Amino acid sequence: MNHLFLHCRPGFEKECAAEIQELATAAGVYGFIKTREGQAYVIYVTHEPDGAQRLVGQLHFMDLVFARQWFVTTAPLANLPPGDRVGPLVEAAQALPAARSLVVETPDTNEGKELSTLGKKLTSPLMAALKKQRLVDPKSRWHWHLLVLSGQCMYLGVSPVDNRAAWPMGIPRLRQPREAPSRATLKLEEAWHHFIPEYEWDVRLAGGLRAVDLGAAPGGWTWQLVRRGMFVDAVDNGPMAESLMESGQVTHHREDGFVYQPKKSVDWLVCDIADKPARVANMIALWVSQGWCREAVFNLKLPMKQRYAEVARLRERIEQQCEAAGLDVALAFKQLYHDREEVTGHIMRLR
Ligand SMILES: C[S@@+](CC[C@H](N)C(=O)[O-])C[C@H]1O[C@@H](n2cnc3c(N)ncnc32)[C@H](O)[C@@H]1O
C-alpha cells in the first residue's frame, strides 16, 4: 500500500499537498504528489511499498489542516468492465487487510456528485463479495473505502478506525436548524464535532457555562451556545435576532470585538469576525494568555496565495505568545466542510 489518498476542498489541492509532503518527509516516509487543481483530492505515492500504511500509523489525522479524510490504497483500478466491476475490486482487496464496514466515496466535485448513485449501487454486491472472501471483520482496525472516480476507474483502500474523519469524505451530515438565525451556525457545530470528542460534550459544552461571541450578529453561533444552555455575551454592532434575545441567555454589546474585554473570565470564546487573520490570531492569543477564556473556536480568513504558509505562521505566532505567558496550550486548525476561504482554529489551555 504505497498510495495515500487525501480528500480536500476543491481548489485547496496545493495546500493539502504541501502539508502531507512536509509531514511525510518529517516522518521519514518519502514520496511524490499526484494531483490536479480542482479535483478535490491529492495522492501521496511513497517510494517504499508500505509507506502509506506507515504514514497513517505515524501521523495523527487531527494534525492535518487541509485533508478532510484519508485512506491507504494501491494504484487505481482502471478499465473496470461495466458488466462486472465487483470481480476486479475483490481481487484487488486480497492485497489489503480485512476491514469493517464499507464507506463509498467520490471526490467532492460536481462530477463526483453524479457518481454517487453508481457508488451506492455497488455497496451491497461489493460487501457481499468481500464477506464471501472473509475480507470483512467487524473487529478489524480498518474500514473499507471505495472511491469512485468514474464508471471504469476506482480506488479500493482502508483507513484506521481510530485515526480518520468520522464521516465519509470528511463531510458531516448536519441539518440546518430552522430556528437558527444564520447558516453560519453549522460552522460552529461542525467545529465542535471535529475538535471536541463526543464523550466530553456534557462537560465542555455544558449548560450554565459562560461564553463570549465576538462578531455575533445575527446570532448563528450564539444560537448554538444558547442551545447548549450557556449564557452568552454577544459582541457586534449589528443587530441580533430577536428570538435569541428573548431566550434571556444573551446580553448584546454593541462594541468593537477587538477592544471588548470580559469583566470576569469565561469558559468559551468564539469569534467569527472576518478581519485580517493576523489581527484575529493576536486577539485569540491575548484572550488565552490573559486567562479571559478557557477554550476558543475562531475563524482565520486565508490570503489568496501562500495559504499553507500563512496557517503555519499564525499557528507559530499564537503558540509563541502563549509560551511567553508561561502557558501550555493545545492548538489545532482544520479547514472544515463549512469553511470556504478560511480555516477554523481551536485552542485550549492545558495548565
Ligand atoms: C460572518 S458574520 C458573523 C456571523 C455569526 N457568527 C452568525 O453565526 O450569525 C461577521 C460579523 O462580524 C461583525 N464584525 C466585523 N468587525 C467587527 C468588530 N471589529 N467587532 C465586532 N464585530 C465585528 C460583523 O458586523 C458581522 O456581523
PDB file of C-alpha atoms and ligand atoms in Angstrom, residues 181-185 187 213-222 235-238 255-258 272-275 279, ligand 1:
ATOM      1  CA  PRO A 181     -30.678  32.973  12.668  1.00  0.00           C
ATOM      2  CA  SER A 182     -27.980  32.217  10.062  1.00  0.00           C
ATOM      3  CA  ARG A 183     -26.456  29.420   8.023  1.00  0.00           C
ATOM      4  CA  ALA A 184     -23.112  30.157   9.720  1.00  0.00           C
ATOM      5  CA  THR A 185     -24.497  28.249  12.702  1.00  0.00           C
ATOM      6  CA  LYS A 187     -19.722  26.106  11.181  1.00  0.00           C
ATOM      7  CA  ASP A 213     -19.247  35.550  20.917  1.00  0.00           C
ATOM      8  CA  LEU A 214     -17.237  38.190  19.003  1.00  0.00           C
ATOM      9  CA  GLY A 215     -18.787  39.205  15.665  1.00  0.00           C
ATOM     10  CA  ALA A 216     -22.002  37.535  16.808  1.00  0.00           C
ATOM     11  CA  ALA A 217     -24.734  39.053  14.607  1.00  0.00           C
ATOM     12  CA  PRO A 218     -27.245  37.877  13.582  1.00  0.00           C
ATOM     13  CA  GLY A 219     -26.575  35.051  16.026  1.00  0.00           C
ATOM     14  CA  GLY A 220     -25.982  31.665  14.375  1.00  0.00           C
ATOM     15  CA  TRP A 221     -23.053  30.841  16.661  1.00  0.00           C
ATOM     16  CA  THR A 222     -24.764  32.376  19.710  1.00  0.00           C
ATOM     17  CA  VAL A 235     -20.450  41.450  20.770  1.00  0.00           C
ATOM     18  CA  ASP A 236     -21.357  43.095  17.456  1.00  0.00           C
ATOM     19  CA  ASN A 237     -22.520  46.483  16.214  1.00  0.00           C
ATOM     20  CA  GLY A 238     -25.058  44.691  14.051  1.00  0.00           C
ATOM     21  CA  GLU A 255     -18.901  47.254  20.771  1.00  0.00           C
ATOM     22  CA  ASP A 256     -15.735  46.593  18.817  1.00  0.00           C
ATOM     23  CA  GLY A 257     -14.806  42.931  19.309  1.00  0.00           C
ATOM     24  CA  PHE A 258     -11.090  43.747  19.165  1.00  0.00           C
ATOM     25  CA  ASP A 272     -16.365  34.783  13.577  1.00  0.00           C
ATOM     26  CA  ILE A 273     -15.090  38.272  12.702  1.00  0.00           C
ATOM     27  CA  ALA A 274     -13.857  38.381   9.110  1.00  0.00           C
ATOM     28  CA  ASP A 275     -10.776  40.587   9.547  1.00  0.00           C
ATOM     29  CA  ARG A 279      -5.234  40.537  13.903  1.00  0.00           C
TER      30      ARG A 279
HETATM   31  C1  LIG B   1     -19.700  36.366   9.381  1.00  0.00           C
HETATM   32  S1  LIG B   1     -20.579  37.479  10.377  1.00  0.00           S
HETATM   33  C2  LIG B   1     -20.883  36.547  11.837  1.00  0.00           C
HETATM   34  C3  LIG B   1     -21.979  35.570  11.710  1.00  0.00           C
HETATM   35  C4  LIG B   1     -22.324  34.924  13.031  1.00  0.00           C
HETATM   36  N1  LIG B   1     -21.248  34.100  13.541  1.00  0.00           N
HETATM   37  C5  LIG B   1     -23.545  34.072  12.900  1.00  0.00           C
HETATM   38  O1  LIG B   1     -23.439  32.857  13.046  1.00  0.00           O
HETATM   39  O2  LIG B   1     -24.641  34.628  12.686  1.00  0.00           O
HETATM   40  C6  LIG B   1     -19.349  38.581  10.900  1.00  0.00           C
HETATM   41  C7  LIG B   1     -19.830  39.603  11.885  1.00  0.00           C
HETATM   42  O3  LIG B   1     -18.689  40.264  12.402  1.00  0.00           O
HETATM   43  C8  LIG B   1     -19.066  41.579  12.728  1.00  0.00           C
HETATM   44  N2  LIG B   1     -17.857  42.384  12.893  1.00  0.00           N
HETATM   45  C9  LIG B   1     -16.963  42.799  11.980  1.00  0.00           C
HETATM   46  N3  LIG B   1     -15.982  43.509  12.584  1.00  0.00           N
HETATM   47  C10 LIG B   1     -16.257  43.516  13.899  1.00  0.00           C
HETATM   48  C11 LIG B   1     -15.630  44.061  15.041  1.00  0.00           C
HETATM   49  N4  LIG B   1     -14.475  44.735  14.932  1.00  0.00           N
HETATM   50  N5  LIG B   1     -16.192  43.862  16.253  1.00  0.00           N
HETATM   51  C12 LIG B   1     -17.339  43.167  16.374  1.00  0.00           C
HETATM   52  N6  LIG B   1     -17.981  42.637  15.327  1.00  0.00           N
HETATM   53  C13 LIG B   1     -17.451  42.805  14.116  1.00  0.00           C
HETATM   54  C14 LIG B   1     -19.975  41.992  11.592  1.00  0.00           C
HETATM   55  O4  LIG B   1     -20.839  43.043  11.996  1.00  0.00           O
HETATM   56  C15 LIG B   1     -20.725  40.684  11.295  1.00  0.00           C
HETATM   57  O5  LIG B   1     -21.966  40.681  11.957  1.00  0.00           O
END
